[in-house]
Tab-separated table of C-alpha atoms in Angstrom:
chain	number	residue	atom	x	y	z
A	1	MET	CA	-95.791	29.062	0.902
A	2	ILE	CA	-92.998	28.259	-1.636
A	3	GLN	CA	-93.677	25.682	-4.431
A	4	VAL	CA	-90.983	23.168	-5.346
A	5	LYS	CA	-90.319	20.380	-7.938
A	6	CYS	CA	-90.813	17.259	-5.959
A	7	PHE	CA	-89.488	14.026	-7.125
A	8	ARG	CA	-90.966	11.171	-4.974
A	9	PHE	CA	-89.486	7.608	-4.754
A	10	GLU	CA	-91.399	4.772	-3.319
A	11	VAL	CA	-89.026	1.948	-2.322
A	12	GLU	CA	-89.615	-1.572	-1.202
A	13	SER	CA	-86.753	-3.523	0.462
A	14	LYS	CA	-86.518	-7.072	2.022
A	15	ILE	CA	-83.995	-8.638	4.408
A	16	ARG	CA	-83.907	-12.173	5.597
A	17	GLN	CA	-85.135	-12.299	9.154
A	18	ALA	CA	-82.125	-14.459	10.086
A	19	ASP	CA	-79.712	-11.616	9.100
A	20	VAL	CA	-81.509	-9.032	11.301
A	21	ALA	CA	-80.617	-8.610	14.982
A	22	GLY	CA	-83.223	-5.917	15.474
A	23	TYR	CA	-84.455	-2.664	14.203
A	24	SER	CA	-85.606	0.670	15.505
A	25	LEU	CA	-88.195	2.951	13.746
A	26	ASP	CA	-88.358	6.534	14.900
A	27	GLU	CA	-91.036	8.236	12.925
A	28	GLN	CA	-89.774	7.769	9.355
A	29	TYR	CA	-86.126	7.010	10.328
A	30	LEU	CA	-85.216	3.334	10.385
A	31	ASP	CA	-82.043	1.683	11.769
A	32	VAL	CA	-81.769	-2.064	10.897
A	33	ARG	CA	-79.145	-3.882	13.058
A	34	LEU	CA	-77.701	-6.771	11.208
A	35	THR	CA	-76.294	-9.958	12.718
A	36	ASP	CA	-72.807	-8.939	11.281
A	37	GLY	CA	-72.725	-5.914	13.505
A	38	ARG	CA	-73.587	-3.257	10.903
A	39	THR	CA	-76.558	-0.917	11.186
A	40	VAL	CA	-78.089	-0.018	7.846
A	41	THR	CA	-81.076	1.924	6.475
A	42	PRO	CA	-82.887	1.964	3.179
A	43	TYR	CA	-81.506	4.806	0.756
A	44	LEU	CA	-81.107	5.911	-2.662
A	45	HIS	CA	-78.052	5.199	-4.875
A	46	PHE	CA	-77.188	7.849	-7.503
A	47	ILE	CA	-75.093	6.311	-10.333
A	48	PRO	CA	-73.515	8.903	-12.578
A	49	THR	CA	-74.393	8.124	-16.242
A	50	GLU	CA	-72.861	11.310	-18.005
A	51	ASN	CA	-69.506	10.793	-19.545
A	52	ASP	CA	-68.844	14.485	-20.640
A	53	ILE	CA	-68.453	15.753	-17.095
A	54	PRO	CA	-65.652	14.692	-14.849
A	55	LEU	CA	-66.585	12.015	-12.224
A	56	PHE	CA	-65.381	14.403	-9.366
A	57	ASP	CA	-67.898	16.999	-10.524
A	58	LEU	CA	-70.761	14.371	-10.815
A	59	VAL	CA	-69.905	13.120	-7.236
A	60	ASP	CA	-69.708	16.647	-5.918
A	61	MET	CA	-73.233	17.492	-7.275
A	62	VAL	CA	-74.693	14.391	-5.452
A	63	GLU	CA	-72.916	15.309	-2.134
A	64	GLY	CA	-73.897	18.973	-2.395
A	65	CYS	CA	-77.019	19.977	-4.311
A	66	ILE	CA	-78.712	16.550	-4.371
A	67	SER	CA	-77.965	15.821	-0.683
A	68	ASP	CA	-79.373	19.207	0.329
A	69	SER	CA	-82.559	18.432	-1.650
A	70	PHE	CA	-83.169	14.962	-0.087
A	71	ASN	CA	-85.735	14.152	2.389
A	72	VAL	CA	-86.885	10.799	4.119
A	73	LYS	CA	-90.750	11.070	4.018
A	74	ALA	CA	-92.095	7.725	5.389
A	75	CYS	CA	-91.109	4.310	6.383
A	76	SER	CA	-92.961	1.204	7.599
A	77	VAL	CA	-91.782	-2.231	8.599
A	78	SER	CA	-93.434	-5.620	8.648
A	79	HIS	CA	-92.213	-9.160	8.838
A	80	ASN	CA	-92.972	-12.836	8.757
A	81	GLU	CA	-91.091	-15.839	9.919
A	82	ASP	CA	-88.586	-15.536	7.018
A	83	ASP	CA	-88.303	-11.894	6.027
A	84	VAL	CA	-88.381	-8.271	7.223
A	85	PHE	CA	-90.274	-6.007	4.646
A	86	ILE	CA	-89.624	-2.238	4.488
A	87	LYS	CA	-91.568	0.334	2.615
A	88	SER	CA	-89.856	3.753	2.346
A	89	ALA	CA	-90.721	7.053	0.668
A	90	PHE	CA	-87.989	9.672	-0.171
A	91	THR	CA	-88.214	13.062	-1.932
A	92	LEU	CA	-85.892	15.273	-3.834
A	93	GLU	CA	-87.083	18.981	-3.830
A	94	PHE	CA	-85.749	21.616	-6.116
A	95	GLY	CA	-86.800	25.179	-6.686
A	96	LEU	CA	-89.057	25.842	-9.697
A	97	GLY	CA	-86.224	27.759	-11.405
A	98	ARG	CA	-83.762	24.857	-10.964
A	99	SER	CA	-83.296	22.865	-14.219
A	100	ALA	CA	-84.094	19.390	-12.829
A	101	GLU	CA	-86.084	16.779	-14.534
A	102	LEU	CA	-86.952	13.200	-13.737
A	103	LYS	CA	-87.662	10.667	-16.459
A	104	GLY	CA	-88.292	7.201	-15.227
A	105	ASN	CA	-85.455	6.584	-12.763
A	106	VAL	CA	-82.982	9.068	-14.333
A	107	LEU	CA	-82.442	12.427	-12.856
A	108	THR	CA	-81.015	15.246	-15.045
A	109	ILE	CA	-79.775	18.520	-13.524
A	110	SER	CA	-78.727	21.001	-16.242
A	111	GLN	CA	-75.824	23.473	-15.341
A	112	ASP	CA	-73.818	25.846	-17.299
A	113	ASP	CA	-71.099	23.194	-17.854
A	114	GLY	CA	-73.431	20.648	-18.940
A	115	ASP	CA	-76.145	18.037	-17.925
A	116	TYR	CA	-75.510	15.939	-14.910
A	117	ARG	CA	-77.324	12.557	-15.280
A	118	TYR	CA	-77.869	9.966	-12.606
A	119	ALA	CA	-79.656	6.548	-12.792
A	120	ILE	CA	-81.407	6.215	-9.317
A	121	GLU	CA	-81.600	2.786	-7.669
A	122	ALA	CA	-82.790	1.654	-4.156
A	123	SER	CA	-80.122	0.628	-1.823
A	124	PHE	CA	-78.981	0.358	1.692
A	125	THR	CA	-76.541	2.592	3.471
A	126	GLU	CA	-74.605	2.603	6.706
A	127	VAL	CA	-76.592	4.654	9.251
A	128	ASP	CA	-73.433	6.235	10.776
A	129	LEU	CA	-71.911	7.202	7.323
A	130	PRO	CA	-74.728	7.517	4.837
A	131	SER	CA	-73.775	7.610	1.145
A	132	PHE	CA	-75.672	8.180	-1.958
A	133	ILE	CA	-72.622	7.150	-4.032
A	134	LYS	CA	-71.367	4.062	-2.217
A	135	PRO	CA	-74.152	1.698	-1.092
A	136	VAL	CA	-73.579	-1.116	1.274
A	137	SER	CA	-74.343	-4.653	0.380
A	138	VAL	CA	-76.743	-6.611	2.596
A	139	GLN	CA	-76.129	-10.230	1.744
A	140	SER	CA	-79.827	-11.443	1.896
A	141	GLY	CA	-81.149	-7.907	1.164
A	142	SER	CA	-82.977	-6.530	-1.800
A	143	ALA	CA	-84.370	-3.170	-2.708
A	144	SER	CA	-86.258	-1.729	-5.616
A	145	VAL	CA	-87.782	1.453	-6.619
A	146	VAL	CA	-91.483	0.766	-7.011
A	147	ALA	CA	-92.517	4.120	-8.242
A	148	ALA	CA	-90.894	7.386	-9.146
A	149	LYS	CA	-92.990	10.545	-9.954
A	150	ALA	CA	-92.590	14.183	-10.380
A	151	SER	CA	-95.044	16.930	-9.094
A	152	ILE	CA	-95.178	20.514	-7.959
A	153	GLU	CA	-95.658	20.596	-4.042
A	154	ALA	CA	-95.314	22.893	-1.170
A	155	MET	CA	-91.847	22.970	0.201
A	156	THR	CA	-91.262	20.664	3.245
A	157	MET	CA	-87.540	21.240	3.655
């Protein structure tokens, strides 16, 4: 079995019940139908923080390497009269030879042309057009990364 660097993110999200038309949970994949017609899901938002690398290259790294390393691991939903509560778990998995490091909520990937750094925040994204770069706003929604940790694990990709 192949060992990988595993960066795990535990996320808690909340949306006001009045803004939710319904939801569908299929194993770890959640679709939340909003009353405004959009369908969203919890996600991670990667915010480039490195000024020495062109923005195009920073975005390209997210849409390529980081996207390929991303996994949705778990999701659960509960609610009360006022709110829908969502707990999600996501991972990024990189080969042990890859120069990737997580400190707090900052991911750094070192390449020959420099260090690619991203602040990672919890967010929502459109189900039909997911994006790590352009989160969607959910008026009554909030999301936060509760825990981010690094470990060596068996590959699950």
